Tab-separated table of C-alpha atoms in Angstrom:
chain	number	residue	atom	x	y	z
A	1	UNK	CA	30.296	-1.075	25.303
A	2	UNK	CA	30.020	-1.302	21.452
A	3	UNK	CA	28.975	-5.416	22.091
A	4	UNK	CA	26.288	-4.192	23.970
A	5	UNK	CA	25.062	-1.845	21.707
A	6	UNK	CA	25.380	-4.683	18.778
A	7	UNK	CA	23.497	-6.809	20.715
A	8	UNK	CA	20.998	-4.245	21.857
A	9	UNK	CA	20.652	-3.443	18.152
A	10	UNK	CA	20.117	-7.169	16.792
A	11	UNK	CA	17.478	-7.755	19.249
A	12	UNK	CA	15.545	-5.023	18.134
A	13	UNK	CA	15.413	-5.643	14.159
A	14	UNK	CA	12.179	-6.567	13.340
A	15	UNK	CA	10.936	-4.010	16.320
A	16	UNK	CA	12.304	-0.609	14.264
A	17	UNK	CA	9.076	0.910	12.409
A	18	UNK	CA	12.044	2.097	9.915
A	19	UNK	CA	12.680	-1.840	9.278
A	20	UNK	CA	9.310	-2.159	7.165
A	21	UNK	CA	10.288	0.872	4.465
A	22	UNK	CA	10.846	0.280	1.323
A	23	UNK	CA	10.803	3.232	-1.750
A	24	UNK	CA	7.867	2.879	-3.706
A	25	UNK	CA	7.240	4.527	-7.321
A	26	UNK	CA	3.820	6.255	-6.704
A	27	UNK	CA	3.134	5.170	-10.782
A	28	UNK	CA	3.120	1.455	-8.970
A	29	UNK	CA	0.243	2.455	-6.636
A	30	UNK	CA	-2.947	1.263	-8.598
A	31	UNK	CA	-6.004	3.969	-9.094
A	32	UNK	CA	-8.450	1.565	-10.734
A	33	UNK	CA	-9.500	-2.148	-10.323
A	34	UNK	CA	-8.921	-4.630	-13.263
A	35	UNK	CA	-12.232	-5.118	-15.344
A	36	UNK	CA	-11.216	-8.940	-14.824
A	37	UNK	CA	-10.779	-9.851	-10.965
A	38	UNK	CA	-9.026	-12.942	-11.405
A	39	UNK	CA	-6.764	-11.732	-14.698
A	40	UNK	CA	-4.445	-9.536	-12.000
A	41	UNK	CA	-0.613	-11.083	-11.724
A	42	UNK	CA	0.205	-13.029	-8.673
A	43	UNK	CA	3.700	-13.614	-7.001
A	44	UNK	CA	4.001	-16.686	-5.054
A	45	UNK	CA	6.697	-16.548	-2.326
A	46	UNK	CA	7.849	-19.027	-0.394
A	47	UNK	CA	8.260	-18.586	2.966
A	48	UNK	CA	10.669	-20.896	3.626
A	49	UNK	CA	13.163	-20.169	1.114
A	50	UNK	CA	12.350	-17.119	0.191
A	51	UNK	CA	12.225	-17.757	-3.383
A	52	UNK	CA	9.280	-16.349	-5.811
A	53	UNK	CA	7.596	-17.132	-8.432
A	54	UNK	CA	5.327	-15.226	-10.777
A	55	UNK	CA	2.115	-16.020	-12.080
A	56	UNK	CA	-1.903	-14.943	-13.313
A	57	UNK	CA	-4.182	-14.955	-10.331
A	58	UNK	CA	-6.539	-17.841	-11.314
A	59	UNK	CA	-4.059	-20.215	-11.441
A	60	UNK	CA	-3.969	-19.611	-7.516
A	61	UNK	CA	-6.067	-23.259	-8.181
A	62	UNK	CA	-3.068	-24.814	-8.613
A	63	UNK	CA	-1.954	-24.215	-5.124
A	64	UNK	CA	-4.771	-25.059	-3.148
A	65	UNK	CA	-5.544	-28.996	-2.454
A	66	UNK	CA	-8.954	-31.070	-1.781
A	67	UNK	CA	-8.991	-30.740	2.307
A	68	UNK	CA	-7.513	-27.689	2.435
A	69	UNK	CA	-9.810	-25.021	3.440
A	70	UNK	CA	-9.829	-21.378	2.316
A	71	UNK	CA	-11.209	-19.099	5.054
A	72	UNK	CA	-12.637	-15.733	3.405
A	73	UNK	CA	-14.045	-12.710	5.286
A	74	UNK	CA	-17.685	-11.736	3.518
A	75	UNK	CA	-17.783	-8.005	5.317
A	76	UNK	CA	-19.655	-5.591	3.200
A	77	UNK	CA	-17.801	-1.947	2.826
A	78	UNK	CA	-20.946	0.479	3.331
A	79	UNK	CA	-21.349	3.808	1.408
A	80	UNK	CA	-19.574	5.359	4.686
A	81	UNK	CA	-18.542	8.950	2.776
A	82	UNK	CA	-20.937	11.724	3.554
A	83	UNK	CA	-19.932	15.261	2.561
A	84	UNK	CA	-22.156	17.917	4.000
A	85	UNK	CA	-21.950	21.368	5.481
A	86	UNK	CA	-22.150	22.538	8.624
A	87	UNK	CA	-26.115	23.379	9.405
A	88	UNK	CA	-24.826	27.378	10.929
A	89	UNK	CA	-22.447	28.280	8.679
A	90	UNK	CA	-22.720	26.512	5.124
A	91	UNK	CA	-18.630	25.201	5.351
A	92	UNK	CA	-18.345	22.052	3.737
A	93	UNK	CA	-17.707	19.297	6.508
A	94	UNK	CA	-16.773	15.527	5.651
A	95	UNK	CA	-17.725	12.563	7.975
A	96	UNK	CA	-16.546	8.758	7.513
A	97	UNK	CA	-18.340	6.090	9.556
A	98	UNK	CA	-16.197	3.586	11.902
A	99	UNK	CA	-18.385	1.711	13.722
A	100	UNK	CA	-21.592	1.935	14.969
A	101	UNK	CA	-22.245	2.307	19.038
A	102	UNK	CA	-25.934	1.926	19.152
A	103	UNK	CA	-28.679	3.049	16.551
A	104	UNK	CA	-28.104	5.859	14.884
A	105	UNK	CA	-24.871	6.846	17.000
A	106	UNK	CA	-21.851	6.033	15.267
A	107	UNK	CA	-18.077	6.507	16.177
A	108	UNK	CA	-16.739	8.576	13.276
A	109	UNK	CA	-13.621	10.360	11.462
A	110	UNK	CA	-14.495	14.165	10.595
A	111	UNK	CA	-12.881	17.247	9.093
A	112	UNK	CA	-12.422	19.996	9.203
A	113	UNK	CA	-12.351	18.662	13.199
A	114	UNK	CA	-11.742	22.146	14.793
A	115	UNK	CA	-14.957	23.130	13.121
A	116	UNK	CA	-17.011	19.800	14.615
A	117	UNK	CA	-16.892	19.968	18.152
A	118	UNK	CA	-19.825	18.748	20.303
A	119	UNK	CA	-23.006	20.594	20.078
A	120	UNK	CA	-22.131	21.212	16.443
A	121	UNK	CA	-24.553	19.732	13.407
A	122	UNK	CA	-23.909	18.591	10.100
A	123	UNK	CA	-26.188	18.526	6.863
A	124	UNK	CA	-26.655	16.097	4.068
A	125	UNK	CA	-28.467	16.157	1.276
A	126	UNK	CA	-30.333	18.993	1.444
A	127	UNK	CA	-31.455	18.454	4.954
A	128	UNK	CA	-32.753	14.578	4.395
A	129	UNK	CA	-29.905	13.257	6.750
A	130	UNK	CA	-28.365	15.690	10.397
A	131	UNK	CA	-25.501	14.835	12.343
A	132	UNK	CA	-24.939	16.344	15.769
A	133	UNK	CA	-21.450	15.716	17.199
A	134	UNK	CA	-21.795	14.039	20.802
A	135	UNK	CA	-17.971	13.728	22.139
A	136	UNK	CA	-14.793	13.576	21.048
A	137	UNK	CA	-13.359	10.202	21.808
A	138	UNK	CA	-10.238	8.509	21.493
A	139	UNK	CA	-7.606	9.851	18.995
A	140	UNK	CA	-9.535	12.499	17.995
A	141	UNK	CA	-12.819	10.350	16.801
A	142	UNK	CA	-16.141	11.845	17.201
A	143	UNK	CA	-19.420	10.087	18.454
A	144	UNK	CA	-22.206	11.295	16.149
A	145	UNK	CA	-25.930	10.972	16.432
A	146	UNK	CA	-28.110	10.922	13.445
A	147	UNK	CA	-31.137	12.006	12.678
A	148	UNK	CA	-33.421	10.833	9.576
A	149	UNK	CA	-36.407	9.858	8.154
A	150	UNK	CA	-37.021	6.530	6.575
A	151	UNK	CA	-34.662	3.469	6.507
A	152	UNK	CA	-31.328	4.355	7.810
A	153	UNK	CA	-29.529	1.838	4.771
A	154	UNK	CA	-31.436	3.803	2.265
A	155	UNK	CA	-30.869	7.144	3.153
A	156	UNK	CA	-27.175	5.948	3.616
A	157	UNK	CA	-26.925	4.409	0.004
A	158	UNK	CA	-28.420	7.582	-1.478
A	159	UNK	CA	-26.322	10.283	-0.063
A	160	UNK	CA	-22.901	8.492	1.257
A	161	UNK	CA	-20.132	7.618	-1.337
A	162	UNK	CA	-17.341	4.412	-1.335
A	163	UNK	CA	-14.711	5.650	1.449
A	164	UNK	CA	-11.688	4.415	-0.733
A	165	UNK	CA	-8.110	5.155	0.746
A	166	UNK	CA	-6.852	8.858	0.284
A	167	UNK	CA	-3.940	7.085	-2.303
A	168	UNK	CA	-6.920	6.435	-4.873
A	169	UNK	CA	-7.074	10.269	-6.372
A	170	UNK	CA	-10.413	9.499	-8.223
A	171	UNK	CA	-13.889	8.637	-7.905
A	172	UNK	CA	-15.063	4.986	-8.239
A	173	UNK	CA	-17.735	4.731	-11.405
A	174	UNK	CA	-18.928	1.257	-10.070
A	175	UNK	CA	-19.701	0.682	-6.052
A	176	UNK	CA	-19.121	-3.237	-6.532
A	177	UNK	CA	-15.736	-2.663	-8.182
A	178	UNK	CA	-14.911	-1.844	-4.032
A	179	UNK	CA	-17.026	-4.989	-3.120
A	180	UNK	CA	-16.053	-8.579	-2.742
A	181	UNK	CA	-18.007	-11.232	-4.714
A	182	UNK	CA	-19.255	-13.128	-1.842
A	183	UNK	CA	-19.622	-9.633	0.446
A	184	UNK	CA	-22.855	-10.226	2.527
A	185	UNK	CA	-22.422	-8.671	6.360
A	186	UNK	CA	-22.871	-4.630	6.080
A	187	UNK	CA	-20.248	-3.061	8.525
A	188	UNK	CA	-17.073	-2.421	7.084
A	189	UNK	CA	-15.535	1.343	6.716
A	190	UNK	CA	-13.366	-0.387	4.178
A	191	UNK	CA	-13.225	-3.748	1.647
A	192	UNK	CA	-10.860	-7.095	2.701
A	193	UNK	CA	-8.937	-6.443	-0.673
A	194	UNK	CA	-7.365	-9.725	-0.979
A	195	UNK	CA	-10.375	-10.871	-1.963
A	196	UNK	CA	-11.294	-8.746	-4.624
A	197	UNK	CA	-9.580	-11.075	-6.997
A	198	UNK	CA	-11.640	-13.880	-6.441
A	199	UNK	CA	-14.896	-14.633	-9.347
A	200	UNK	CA	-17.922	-16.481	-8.026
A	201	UNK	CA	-16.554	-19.182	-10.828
A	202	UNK	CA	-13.210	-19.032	-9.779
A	203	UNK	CA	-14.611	-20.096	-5.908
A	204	UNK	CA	-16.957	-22.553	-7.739
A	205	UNK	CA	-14.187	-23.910	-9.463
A	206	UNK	CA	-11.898	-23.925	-6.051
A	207	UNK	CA	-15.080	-25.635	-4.391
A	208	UNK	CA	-15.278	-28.505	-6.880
A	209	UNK	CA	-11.763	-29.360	-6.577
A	210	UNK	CA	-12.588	-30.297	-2.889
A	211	UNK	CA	-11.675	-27.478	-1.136
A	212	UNK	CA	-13.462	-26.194	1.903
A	213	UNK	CA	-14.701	-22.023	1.831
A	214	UNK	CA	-15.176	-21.002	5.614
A	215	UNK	CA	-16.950	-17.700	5.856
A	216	UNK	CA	-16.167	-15.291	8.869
A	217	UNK	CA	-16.568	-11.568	9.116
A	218	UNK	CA	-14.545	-9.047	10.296
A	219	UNK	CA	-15.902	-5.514	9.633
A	220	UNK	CA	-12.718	-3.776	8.666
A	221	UNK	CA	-12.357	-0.167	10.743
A	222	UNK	CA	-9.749	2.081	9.332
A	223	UNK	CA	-7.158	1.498	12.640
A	224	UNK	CA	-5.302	-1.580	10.298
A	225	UNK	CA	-4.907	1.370	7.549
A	226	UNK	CA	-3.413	3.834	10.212
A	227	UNK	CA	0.066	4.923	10.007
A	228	UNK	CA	2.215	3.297	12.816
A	229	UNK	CA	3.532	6.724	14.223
A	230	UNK	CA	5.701	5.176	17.076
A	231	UNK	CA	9.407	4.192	16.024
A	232	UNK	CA	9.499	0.963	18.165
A	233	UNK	CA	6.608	-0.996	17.089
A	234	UNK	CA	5.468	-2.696	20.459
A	235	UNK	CA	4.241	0.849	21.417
A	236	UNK	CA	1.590	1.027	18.679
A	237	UNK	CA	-1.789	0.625	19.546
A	238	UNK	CA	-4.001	-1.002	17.238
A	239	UNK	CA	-8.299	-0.195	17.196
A	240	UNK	CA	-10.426	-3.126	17.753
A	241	UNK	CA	-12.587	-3.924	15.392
A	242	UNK	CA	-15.444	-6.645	15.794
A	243	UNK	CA	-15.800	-10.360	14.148
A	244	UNK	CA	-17.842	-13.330	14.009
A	245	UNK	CA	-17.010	-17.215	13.950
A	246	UNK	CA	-19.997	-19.249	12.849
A	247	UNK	CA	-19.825	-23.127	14.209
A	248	UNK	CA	-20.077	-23.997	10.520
A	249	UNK	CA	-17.117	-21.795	9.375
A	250	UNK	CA	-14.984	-23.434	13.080
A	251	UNK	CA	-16.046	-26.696	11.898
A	252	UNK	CA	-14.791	-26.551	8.385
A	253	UNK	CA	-11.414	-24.861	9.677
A	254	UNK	CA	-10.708	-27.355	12.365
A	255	UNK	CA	-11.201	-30.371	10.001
A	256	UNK	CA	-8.420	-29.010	7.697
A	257	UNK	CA	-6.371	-28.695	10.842
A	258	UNK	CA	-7.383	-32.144	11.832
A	259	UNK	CA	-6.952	-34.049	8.619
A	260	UNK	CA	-3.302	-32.649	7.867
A	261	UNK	CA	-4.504	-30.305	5.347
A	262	UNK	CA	-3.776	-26.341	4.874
A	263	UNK	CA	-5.569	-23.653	6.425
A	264	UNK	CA	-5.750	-20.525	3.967
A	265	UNK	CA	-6.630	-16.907	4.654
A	266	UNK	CA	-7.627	-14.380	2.023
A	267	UNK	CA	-6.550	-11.570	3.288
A	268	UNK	CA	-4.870	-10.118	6.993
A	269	UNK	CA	-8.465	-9.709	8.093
A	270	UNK	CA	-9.622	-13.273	7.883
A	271	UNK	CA	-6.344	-14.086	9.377
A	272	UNK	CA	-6.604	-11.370	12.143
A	273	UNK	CA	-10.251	-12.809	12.773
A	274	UNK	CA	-9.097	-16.687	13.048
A	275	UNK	CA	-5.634	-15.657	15.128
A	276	UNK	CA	-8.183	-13.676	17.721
A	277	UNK	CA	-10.535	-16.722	18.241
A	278	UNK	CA	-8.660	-19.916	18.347
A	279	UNK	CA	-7.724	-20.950	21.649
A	280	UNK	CA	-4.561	-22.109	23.462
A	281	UNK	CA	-4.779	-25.377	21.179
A	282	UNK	CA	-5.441	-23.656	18.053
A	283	UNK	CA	-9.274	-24.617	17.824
A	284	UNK	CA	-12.038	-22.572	16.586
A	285	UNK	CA	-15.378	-22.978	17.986
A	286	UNK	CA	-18.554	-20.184	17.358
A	287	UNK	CA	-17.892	-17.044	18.695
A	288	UNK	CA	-17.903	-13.258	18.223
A	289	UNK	CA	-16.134	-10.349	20.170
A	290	UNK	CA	-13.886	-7.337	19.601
A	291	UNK	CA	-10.059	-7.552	18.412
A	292	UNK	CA	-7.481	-5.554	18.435
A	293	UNK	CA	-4.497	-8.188	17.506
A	294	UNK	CA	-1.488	-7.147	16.219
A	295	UNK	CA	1.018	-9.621	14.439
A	296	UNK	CA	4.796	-8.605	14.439
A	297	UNK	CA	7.430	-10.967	13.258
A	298	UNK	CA	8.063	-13.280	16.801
A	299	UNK	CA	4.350	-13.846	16.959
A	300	UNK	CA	3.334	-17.727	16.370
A	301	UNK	CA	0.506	-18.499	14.560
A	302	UNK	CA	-2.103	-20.747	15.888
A	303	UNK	CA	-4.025	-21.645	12.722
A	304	UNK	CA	-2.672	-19.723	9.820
A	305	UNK	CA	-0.345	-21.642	7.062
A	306	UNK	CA	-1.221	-20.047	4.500
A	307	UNK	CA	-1.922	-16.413	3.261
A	308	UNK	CA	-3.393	-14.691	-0.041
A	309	UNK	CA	-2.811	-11.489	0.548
A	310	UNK	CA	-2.113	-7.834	-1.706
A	311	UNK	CA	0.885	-5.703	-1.433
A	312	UNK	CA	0.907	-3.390	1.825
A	313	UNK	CA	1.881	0.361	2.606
A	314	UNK	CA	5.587	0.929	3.966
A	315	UNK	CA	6.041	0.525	6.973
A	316	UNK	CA	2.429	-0.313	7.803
A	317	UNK	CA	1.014	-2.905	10.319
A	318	UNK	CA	0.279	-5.221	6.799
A	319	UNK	CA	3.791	-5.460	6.411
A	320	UNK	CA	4.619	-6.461	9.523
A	321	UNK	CA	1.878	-9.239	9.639
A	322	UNK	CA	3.183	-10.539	6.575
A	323	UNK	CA	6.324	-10.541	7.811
A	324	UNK	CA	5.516	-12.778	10.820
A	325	UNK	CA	4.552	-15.413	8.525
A	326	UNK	CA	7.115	-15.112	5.890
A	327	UNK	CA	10.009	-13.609	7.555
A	328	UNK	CA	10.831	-9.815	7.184
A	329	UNK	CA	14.161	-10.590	4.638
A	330	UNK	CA	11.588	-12.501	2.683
A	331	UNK	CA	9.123	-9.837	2.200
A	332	UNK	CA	10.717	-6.795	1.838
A	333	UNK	CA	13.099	-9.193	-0.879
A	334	UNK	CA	10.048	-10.298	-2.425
A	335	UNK	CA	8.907	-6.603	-2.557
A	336	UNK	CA	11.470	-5.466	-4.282
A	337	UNK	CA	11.337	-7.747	-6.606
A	338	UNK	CA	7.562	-6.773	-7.554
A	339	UNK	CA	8.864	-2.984	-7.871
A	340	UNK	CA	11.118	-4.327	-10.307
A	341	UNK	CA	8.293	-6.404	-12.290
A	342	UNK	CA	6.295	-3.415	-12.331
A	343	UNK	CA	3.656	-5.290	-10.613
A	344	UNK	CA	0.775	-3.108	-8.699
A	345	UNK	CA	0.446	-1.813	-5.496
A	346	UNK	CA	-2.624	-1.717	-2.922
A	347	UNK	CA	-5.850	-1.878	-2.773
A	348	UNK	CA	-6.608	-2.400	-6.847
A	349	UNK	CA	-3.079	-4.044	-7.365
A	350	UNK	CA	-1.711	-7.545	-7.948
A	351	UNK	CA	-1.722	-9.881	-5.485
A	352	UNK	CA	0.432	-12.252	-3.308
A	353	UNK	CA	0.052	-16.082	-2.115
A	354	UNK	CA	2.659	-17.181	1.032
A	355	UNK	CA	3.071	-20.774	0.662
């Protein structure tokens, strides 16, 4: 009986939410970006071996070759923050846009959500922006429809704020510090981080040494940020959020593929985004649609090699991607050896390249 159990127990390492913990110093977790993107440390691990090695972001150069191609999501994080009250009663209300279902009805996050049931209304701004909750949807989400005058992405930009990730205690002083360099596609609830590092001369300089930058988008909802609440991790259920394939960006992709070269994502959404389209054969070709992927160590990657990435939450559907590609020794190793180094953690912190 006790062989059984061992065996039982073996296959499901790797499948244990509990497998992806690791004890993290909350001084580690970083509260403001670096002034200079591309200045933040890097560790290099290789996923083969296992082994790491530590270096300055820029010199991420180094690793990339002419034919490779580095595949980069431009999503743009809008202002999707808006702190109101409630039009009967004055209470202050909060509501964070997902995704939007039509016009001016979006699927949201709100609190306090016993006090926003449907039928209620929100305020902002003095009255220049109402919300009126439609339904409650799935996992507690509420379909709001809004009501304005003007341009919806101006009255947005003057009353919402940045919706950065409840572990970053303070307000940000500059929107684009949340913002990629190349961001260009408004629709994200919150930014690819990976590629917050990256300088327009640091991809100028990556683009003269030959190297191919394919664009997709992949507006980021906050279901990838989500705590996995289920202890055996093929019961989680991941959100779908949408993305787009251009012909150019599938073009530039499969050439890498086709030449021998290396196909590079910056960040778990661009990899998320290329997983999702490729077909059977691993080929890209224009598309767009929903995902709702979910990478777990056992999963074989169709197009990804390799993966610039930052350092994830415990036990968080991150980790687990990374640890398909890397191997879930490898990563949590690696991990602890960045706790040691002091380096930092999230969506400000240092970053990591899986080679």
């Amino acid at each position: 009986m006790s062989d059984l159990n061992e065996n039982k127990n073996d296959e499901m390492l790797g499948l244990r939410t509990s497998d992806y913990y690791f004890d993290l110093p909350q001084e580690l977790i970083a509260q403001d970006p670096l002034m200079q993107r591309e200045n933040c440390r890097l560790l290099v691990l290789d996923k083969e071996t296992g082994e790491v090695e530590h270096h300055i972001f820029k010199e991420i150069i180094n690793y990339l070759e002419p034919g490779d191609c580095l595949v980069l999501n431009n999503t743009k994080v809008i202002p999707a923050r808006l702190l109101g009250v409630k039009k009967d009663t004055g209470a202050s209300v909060e509501i964070l846009l997902l995704k939007r279902r039509e016009a001016d009805v979006w699927e949201t996050l709100v609190k306090p959500g016993k006090k926003l049931k449907p039928g209620a209304v929100a305020v902002f701004g003095d009255g220049l922006l109402e919300a009126e909750i439609l339904d409650v949807v799935e996992e507690g989400n509420r379909l709001v429809k809004f009501k304005y005058e003007g341009i919806w992405e101006e009255v947005l930009d003057k009353l919402g704020e940045m919706p950065l990730p409840p572990y970053i205690t303070h307000k940000l002083q500059d929107r684009n510090m949340y913002q990629t360099v190349y961001a260009k596609y408004e629709g994200s609830a919150a930014a690819p981080t990976a590629g917050l590092h990256f300088t327009t001369q640091l991809l100028e300089d990556i683009q003269a040494k030959g190297v191919d930058l394919a664009y997709v988008t992949l507006h980021v909802g906050l279901g990838t940020f989500r705590p996995v609440k289920v202890d055996n991790v093929l019961e989680h259920h991941m959100h779908t959020e949408w993305y787009q394939v251009t012909q150019e960006a599938a073009d530039k992709i499969n050439r890498a593929k086709d030449t021998g070269h290396k196909v590079i994502c910056v960040g778990t959404t661009s990899c998320r985004t290329i997983e999702s389209a490729a077909d059977e054969n691993g080929r890209l070709h224009e598309c767009s649609d929903n995902t709702s992927i979910f990478i777990y160590p056992g999963y074989k990657f169709k197009v990804l090699d390799r993966l610039i990435t930052n350092f994830h939450l415990p036990e968080s559907t991150l980790v687990m991607l990374v640890s398909a590609l890397a191997g879930r020794e490898h990563v949590l190793s690696a991990y602890e050896e960045a706790i040691k180094e002091r380096y930092r953690f999230f969506s400000f912190g240092d970053a990591m390249f899986i080679k």
